[in-house]
Every structure is written in structure tokens, then in C-alpha cells.
């Protein structure tokens, strides 16, 4: 239940991503997976949205500026979608995950979704083809089976 405190599990996988100015990555959600995100170089605006329907904060967002010389780390629990936009010339991010790559389902939705577009500067942004072609948030939420085991509970 979302009212019970959950303990962060052991982190099993480390990854690094590098992005240039104005790159937007996301919005991504890994089902039943914790992530610890640390910015090693640069500045990003990081957006998280709670997609766990049993949560008191369902569909609420949280935006945090991550700066390698200031607030530089987030812990993202299962059921939270995550994306960011690079504000500096470039950014290097470290990801620690509680699951190995491919062990859990991953979904993506488009940052142009009306619920989140205002949080990003979409003009002149750079996005991957996968992120550009992703469905809107409303379409993802209608996807059958998307919410099954979103937080890793049985």
C-alpha cells in the first residue's frame, strides 16, 4: 500500500548517459524498478509524475533542477515517470537501478502531452525518435495492462 513506507532495494545496475544542450529524454517509466539518478556534470530540469493509481499523489508532478554543483541526486520509486531537459552545454547522468536491463517492462510517453508540455521548452529541443513517436500520456493510461504491478507488489 502507498501509505506504508517502502525500503529502497539494492541497486544492481549502473549506467551513464551523456546529452547535449536542449536534449529532452522521457518521459520514461520502468515498472517495478527503483532508480537513483545523479547528475555528474551540467544542469537539467528533471520532471517526475506519479502514475501509480493507488498513490495519494497520482498524476501529480514534481520538478527539480539538478546541478552537478548543487542538488544533484534523486531517488525514483516504482510507478514514477521521469524525464529531463538539459539546460547547460551538456550533461552527464548516472543511473543506478534495482533491476537489470530488460527485467522489467518500460513505457514511454510524449513530452508534448498537454499535462506536461508546459514544463519543457519544446522549441528547438532535441529528442530521440522513440520519444518523439511515443503516445500521449492519456493514451498510455488507457493501455490495457499498463498498471498491473506498477509498483512491484504482487
Coordinates of N, CA and C in Angstrom, one line a residue:
X1 N 0.8 -1.2 0.0 CA 0.0 0.0 0.0 C 0.9 1.2 0.0
X2 N 0.4 2.3 -0.6 CA 1.2 3.5 -0.7 C 1.4 4.2 0.6
X3 N 0.6 3.9 1.6 CA 0.7 4.6 2.9 C 1.8 3.9 3.7
X4 N 2.2 2.7 3.4 CA 3.3 2.1 4.1 C 4.6 2.6 3.5
X5 N 5.6 2.7 4.4 CA 6.9 3.1 4.0 C 7.6 1.9 3.2
X6 N 8.2 2.2 2.1 CA 8.9 1.2 1.4 C 10.4 1.4 1.5
X7 N 11.2 0.3 1.6 CA 12.6 0.4 1.7 C 13.2 0.3 0.3
X8 N 14.2 1.1 0.0 CA 14.8 1.1 -1.3 C 15.7 -0.2 -1.4
X9 N 15.5 -1.0 -2.4 CA 16.3 -2.2 -2.6 C 17.7 -1.9 -3.0
X10 N 18.5 -3.0 -3.0 CA 19.8 -2.9 -3.5 C 19.9 -2.5 -5.0
X11 N 20.8 -1.6 -5.3 CA 20.9 -1.2 -6.7 C 21.9 -2.2 -7.4
X12 N 21.4 -2.7 -8.6 CA 22.1 -3.8 -9.2 C 22.9 -3.4 -10.5
X13 N 22.4 -2.3 -11.1 CA 22.9 -1.9 -12.4 C 23.3 -0.4 -12.4
X14 N 24.5 -0.1 -13.0 CA 24.9 1.3 -13.2 C 25.0 1.6 -14.7
X15 N 24.5 2.8 -15.0 CA 24.6 3.2 -16.4 C 24.9 4.7 -16.4
X16 N 25.4 5.2 -17.5 CA 25.8 6.6 -17.7 C 25.2 7.1 -19.0
X17 N 24.6 8.3 -19.0 CA 24.1 8.9 -20.3 C 24.7 10.3 -20.4
X18 N 25.0 10.6 -21.6 CA 25.5 12.0 -21.9 C 24.6 12.6 -22.9
X19 N 24.2 13.9 -22.7 CA 23.3 14.6 -23.5 C 23.8 16.0 -23.8
X20 N 23.5 16.6 -24.9 CA 23.9 17.9 -25.2 C 22.7 18.9 -24.9
X21 N 23.1 20.2 -25.0 CA 22.1 21.3 -24.7 C 20.8 21.1 -25.4
X22 N 19.7 21.3 -24.7 CA 18.3 21.2 -25.2 C 17.8 19.8 -25.4
X23 N 18.6 18.8 -25.1 CA 18.1 17.4 -25.3 C 17.0 17.2 -24.2
X24 N 15.9 16.6 -24.6 CA 14.9 16.1 -23.7 C 14.8 14.6 -23.8
X25 N 14.9 14.0 -22.6 CA 14.8 12.5 -22.5 C 13.6 12.2 -21.7
X26 N 12.7 11.4 -22.2 CA 11.5 11.0 -21.5 C 10.3 11.4 -22.3
X27 N 9.2 11.1 -21.6 CA 9.0 10.6 -20.3 C 9.1 9.1 -20.3
X28 N 9.8 8.5 -19.3 CA 10.0 7.1 -19.2 C 9.5 6.6 -17.9
X29 N 9.0 5.3 -17.9 CA 8.6 4.7 -16.6 C 9.0 3.2 -16.7
X30 N 9.8 2.8 -15.7 CA 10.2 1.4 -15.6 C 9.3 0.8 -14.5
X31 N 8.5 -0.3 -14.9 CA 7.6 -0.9 -14.0 C 8.4 -1.7 -12.9
X32 N 8.0 -1.5 -11.7 CA 8.6 -2.3 -10.5 C 10.1 -2.1 -10.4
X33 N 10.6 -0.9 -10.7 CA 12.0 -0.6 -10.6 C 12.3 0.7 -9.9
X34 N 13.2 0.7 -9.0 CA 13.8 1.9 -8.3 C 14.9 2.4 -9.2
X35 N 15.1 3.7 -9.2 CA 16.3 4.3 -9.8 C 16.8 5.4 -9.0
X36 N 18.1 5.5 -8.9 CA 18.8 6.6 -8.3 C 19.5 7.3 -9.4
X37 N 19.2 8.6 -9.5 CA 19.8 9.4 -10.6 C 20.7 10.5 -10.0
X38 N 21.9 10.6 -10.6 CA 22.8 11.6 -10.1 C 23.4 12.3 -11.3
X39 N 23.3 13.6 -11.3 CA 24.0 14.4 -12.3 C 25.4 14.6 -12.0
X40 N 26.3 14.2 -12.9 CA 27.7 14.2 -12.7 C 28.3 15.5 -13.3
X41 N 27.7 16.0 -14.3 CA 28.2 17.2 -15.0 C 27.0 17.9 -15.6
X42 N 26.9 19.2 -15.4 CA 25.9 20.0 -16.0 C 24.7 20.3 -15.2
X43 N 23.6 20.8 -15.9 CA 22.4 21.2 -15.2 C 21.2 20.7 -16.1
X44 N 20.2 20.1 -15.4 CA 19.0 19.7 -16.1 C 17.8 20.1 -15.2
X45 N 16.6 20.3 -15.9 CA 15.4 20.3 -15.3 C 14.8 18.9 -15.3
X46 N 14.5 18.3 -14.2 CA 14.0 17.0 -14.1 C 12.6 17.0 -13.6
X47 N 11.7 16.2 -14.4 CA 10.3 16.1 -14.1 C 9.9 14.7 -13.7
X48 N 9.2 14.5 -12.7 CA 8.6 13.2 -12.3 C 7.1 13.3 -12.2
X49 N 6.4 12.3 -12.6 CA 5.0 12.2 -12.4 C 4.6 10.9 -11.9
X50 N 3.7 10.9 -10.8 CA 3.3 9.7 -10.2 C 2.2 9.0 -11.0
X51 N 2.4 7.8 -11.5 CA 1.5 7.1 -12.3 C 0.9 5.9 -11.6
X52 N 1.1 5.8 -10.3 CA 0.5 4.7 -9.5 C -0.9 5.1 -9.0
X53 N -1.9 4.5 -9.6 CA -3.3 4.9 -9.3 C -3.7 4.8 -7.8
X54 N -2.9 4.0 -7.0 CA -3.2 3.8 -5.6 C -2.5 4.8 -4.7
X55 N -1.8 5.7 -5.4 CA -1.0 6.7 -4.6 C -1.8 7.9 -4.3
X56 N -1.6 8.5 -3.2 CA -2.2 9.8 -2.8 C -1.8 10.9 -3.8
X57 N -0.7 10.7 -4.5 CA -0.2 11.8 -5.4 C -0.3 11.4 -6.9
X58 N -1.3 10.5 -7.2 CA -1.5 10.1 -8.5 C -1.7 11.2 -9.5
X59 N -0.9 11.2 -10.6 CA -0.9 12.2 -11.6 C -0.3 13.6 -11.2
X60 N 0.2 13.7 -10.0 CA 0.9 14.9 -9.5 C 2.3 14.9 -10.0
X61 N 2.8 16.1 -10.2 CA 4.2 16.2 -10.7 C 5.1 16.8 -9.7
X62 N 6.4 16.6 -9.9 CA 7.4 17.2 -9.1 C 8.6 17.6 -10.1
X63 N 9.0 18.9 -10.1 CA 10.1 19.3 -10.9 C 11.2 19.7 -10.0
X64 N 12.4 19.3 -10.4 CA 13.6 19.6 -9.6 C 14.7 20.0 -10.6
X65 N 15.4 21.1 -10.4 CA 16.6 21.4 -11.1 C 17.8 20.6 -10.5
X66 N 18.4 19.8 -11.3 CA 19.6 19.1 -10.8 C 20.8 19.8 -11.4
X67 N 21.8 20.0 -10.5 CA 23.0 20.8 -10.9 C 24.2 20.0 -10.2
X68 N 25.2 19.7 -11.0 CA 26.3 19.0 -10.5 C 27.1 19.7 -9.4
X69 N 26.8 21.0 -9.3 CA 27.5 21.8 -8.2 C 26.5 22.1 -7.1
X70 N 25.3 21.5 -7.1 CA 24.3 21.8 -6.1 C 23.4 20.5 -5.8
X71 N 22.1 20.6 -5.8 CA 21.2 19.5 -5.7 C 21.5 18.6 -6.9
X72 N 22.0 17.4 -6.6 CA 22.5 16.6 -7.7 C 21.9 15.1 -7.8
X73 N 20.9 14.8 -6.9 CA 20.5 13.4 -6.9 C 19.0 13.2 -6.6
X74 N 18.4 12.2 -7.2 CA 17.0 11.9 -7.0 C 16.9 10.4 -6.8
X75 N 16.0 10.0 -6.0 CA 15.6 8.6 -5.9 C 14.2 8.4 -6.4
X76 N 14.0 7.6 -7.4 CA 12.7 7.5 -8.1 C 12.2 6.1 -7.8
X77 N 11.0 6.1 -7.1 CA 10.4 4.8 -6.8 C 9.6 4.2 -7.9
X78 N 9.2 3.0 -7.8 CA 8.4 2.4 -8.9 C 7.1 3.1 -9.0
X79 N 6.6 3.2 -10.3 CA 5.4 3.9 -10.6 C 5.5 5.4 -10.9
X80 N 6.8 5.9 -10.8 CA 7.0 7.3 -11.1 C 7.7 7.4 -12.5
X81 N 7.0 8.2 -13.4 CA 7.6 8.5 -14.7 C 8.6 9.6 -14.6
X82 N 9.6 9.6 -15.4 CA 10.8 10.5 -15.3 C 11.2 11.0 -16.6
X83 N 11.6 12.3 -16.7 CA 12.2 12.9 -17.9 C 13.0 14.1 -17.5
X84 N 13.8 14.6 -18.4 CA 14.6 15.8 -18.1 C 15.0 16.5 -19.4
X85 N 15.3 17.8 -19.2 CA 15.8 18.6 -20.3 C 17.1 19.2 -19.9
X86 N 18.1 19.2 -20.8 CA 19.5 19.7 -20.5 C 19.5 21.2 -20.7
X87 N 19.9 21.9 -19.6 CA 19.9 23.4 -19.7 C 21.4 23.9 -19.9
X88 N 22.4 23.1 -19.5 CA 23.8 23.5 -19.7 C 24.2 23.1 -21.1
X89 N 25.5 23.3 -21.5 CA 26.0 22.9 -22.8 C 25.9 21.4 -23.0
X90 N 26.1 20.7 -21.9 CA 26.0 19.2 -21.9 C 25.7 18.7 -20.5
X91 N 25.3 17.5 -20.4 CA 25.1 16.9 -19.1 C 25.5 15.4 -19.1
X92 N 26.0 15.0 -18.0 CA 26.3 13.5 -17.8 C 25.5 13.1 -16.6
X93 N 24.7 12.0 -16.8 CA 23.8 11.5 -15.7 C 24.3 10.1 -15.4
X94 N 24.2 9.7 -14.1 CA 24.5 8.4 -13.7 C 23.2 7.8 -13.2
X95 N 22.9 6.6 -13.6 CA 21.7 5.9 -13.2 C 22.0 4.6 -12.5
X96 N 21.5 4.4 -11.3 CA 21.6 3.1 -10.6 C 20.2 2.5 -10.6
X97 N 20.0 1.3 -10.9 CA 18.7 0.6 -11.0 C 18.7 -0.6 -10.1
X98 N 17.4 -0.9 -9.6 CA 17.2 -2.1 -8.8 C 17.0 -3.3 -9.6
X99 N 16.9 -3.2 -10.9 CA 16.7 -4.4 -11.8 C 17.7 -4.3 -13.0
X100 N 18.1 -5.4 -13.5 CA 18.9 -5.5 -14.7 C 18.1 -5.1 -15.9
X101 N 18.8 -4.5 -16.9 CA 18.2 -4.1 -18.1 C 17.3 -5.2 -18.7
X102 N 16.1 -4.9 -19.1 CA 15.2 -5.9 -19.7 C 14.4 -6.8 -18.7
X103 N 14.7 -6.7 -17.4 CA 14.0 -7.5 -16.4 C 12.6 -7.0 -16.1
X104 N 12.3 -5.7 -16.5 CA 11.0 -5.1 -16.2 C 10.5 -4.4 -17.4
X105 N 9.2 -4.2 -17.5 CA 8.7 -3.5 -18.6 C 9.0 -2.0 -18.5
X106 N 9.2 -1.4 -19.6 CA 9.4 0.0 -19.7 C 8.4 0.6 -20.7
X107 N 7.9 1.8 -20.3 CA 6.9 2.5 -21.1 C 7.5 3.9 -21.3
X108 N 7.0 4.6 -22.4 CA 7.4 5.9 -22.7 C 6.1 6.7 -23.1
X109 N 6.1 8.0 -22.8 CA 5.0 8.8 -23.3 C 5.6 10.2 -23.7
X110 N 4.9 10.9 -24.6 CA 5.4 12.0 -25.2 C 5.4 13.3 -24.3
X111 N 6.5 14.0 -24.3 CA 6.6 15.2 -23.5 C 5.7 16.3 -24.1
X112 N 5.1 16.1 -25.3 CA 4.1 17.1 -25.8 C 2.7 16.9 -25.2
X113 N 2.6 15.8 -24.4 CA 1.3 15.6 -23.7 C 0.9 16.9 -23.0
X114 N -0.4 17.3 -23.1 CA -0.8 18.6 -22.6 C -0.6 18.7 -21.1
X115 N -0.6 17.6 -20.4 CA -0.4 17.6 -18.9 C 1.1 18.0 -18.5
X116 N 2.0 17.8 -19.4 CA 3.4 18.1 -19.1 C 4.2 19.0 -20.0
X117 N 3.6 19.3 -21.2 CA 4.3 20.1 -22.1 C 4.7 21.5 -21.6
X118 N 3.9 22.1 -20.7 CA 4.4 23.4 -20.1 C 5.7 23.3 -19.3
X119 N 6.1 22.2 -18.9 CA 7.3 22.1 -18.1 C 8.6 22.0 -18.9
X120 N 8.4 21.9 -20.2 CA 9.6 21.7 -21.1 C 9.6 22.8 -22.1
X121 N 10.8 23.2 -22.5 CA 10.9 24.2 -23.6 C 11.0 23.3 -24.9
X122 N 9.9 23.1 -25.6 CA 9.9 22.2 -26.7 C 10.5 22.8 -28.0
X123 N 10.5 24.1 -28.0 CA 11.0 24.8 -29.2 C 12.6 24.6 -29.3
X124 N 13.0 24.1 -30.4 CA 14.4 23.8 -30.7 C 15.0 22.6 -29.8
X125 N 14.1 21.8 -29.2 CA 14.5 20.7 -28.4 C 15.0 19.6 -29.3
X126 N 15.8 18.7 -28.7 CA 16.3 17.5 -29.4 C 15.8 16.3 -28.7
X127 N 15.1 15.4 -29.4 CA 14.5 14.2 -28.8 C 14.8 13.0 -29.7
X128 N 14.9 11.8 -29.0 CA 15.1 10.6 -29.8 C 13.8 10.3 -30.6
X129 N 14.0 9.5 -31.6 CA 12.8 9.1 -32.4 C 11.8 8.4 -31.6
X130 N 12.3 7.5 -30.7 CA 11.4 6.8 -29.8 C 10.6 7.7 -29.0
X131 N 11.2 8.7 -28.4 CA 10.4 9.6 -27.5 C 9.5 10.5 -28.4
X132 N 9.9 10.9 -29.6 CA 9.0 11.7 -30.4 C 7.8 10.9 -30.9
X133 N 7.9 9.6 -31.1 CA 6.8 8.8 -31.6 C 6.0 8.2 -30.5
X134 N 6.3 8.5 -29.3 CA 5.6 7.9 -28.1 C 4.2 8.4 -28.1
X135 N 3.3 7.6 -27.5 CA 1.9 8.1 -27.3 C 1.8 9.2 -26.3
X136 N 0.7 9.9 -26.3 CA 0.4 10.9 -25.3 C 0.1 10.2 -24.0
X137 N 0.3 10.9 -22.9 CA 0.1 10.3 -21.5 C -1.3 9.7 -21.5
X138 N -2.3 10.4 -21.9 CA -3.7 9.9 -21.9 C -3.9 8.6 -22.6
X139 N -3.2 8.4 -23.7 CA -3.2 7.1 -24.5 C -2.5 6.0 -23.7
X140 N -1.4 6.3 -23.1 CA -0.7 5.3 -22.3 C -1.5 4.9 -21.1
X141 N -2.2 5.8 -20.4 CA -3.0 5.4 -19.3 C -4.2 4.5 -19.7
X142 N -4.6 4.6 -20.9 CA -5.7 3.7 -21.4 C -5.2 2.3 -21.9
X143 N -3.9 2.2 -22.0 CA -3.3 0.9 -22.4 C -3.6 -0.2 -21.5
X144 N -4.2 -1.3 -22.0 CA -4.6 -2.4 -21.2 C -3.4 -3.1 -20.5
X145 N -3.4 -3.3 -19.3 CA -2.4 -4.0 -18.6 C -1.2 -3.1 -18.1
X146 N -1.2 -1.8 -18.5 CA -0.1 -0.9 -18.2 C 0.1 -0.8 -16.7
X147 N -1.0 -0.8 -15.9 CA -0.9 -0.5 -14.5 C -0.8 -1.8 -13.6
X148 N -0.7 -2.9 -14.3 CA -0.5 -4.2 -13.5 C 0.9 -4.2 -12.9
X149 N 1.0 -4.4 -11.6 CA 2.2 -4.5 -10.8 C 3.1 -3.2 -11.1
X150 N 2.5 -2.1 -11.2 CA 3.3 -0.9 -11.5 C 4.3 -0.6 -10.4
X151 N 4.0 -0.9 -9.1 CA 5.0 -0.7 -8.1 C 5.7 -1.9 -7.6
X152 N 5.6 -3.0 -8.3 CA 6.3 -4.2 -7.9 C 5.7 -5.1 -6.9
X153 N 4.5 -4.7 -6.4 CA 3.8 -5.5 -5.5 C 3.0 -6.6 -6.2
X154 N 2.7 -7.7 -5.5 CA 2.0 -8.8 -6.2 C 0.5 -8.6 -6.0

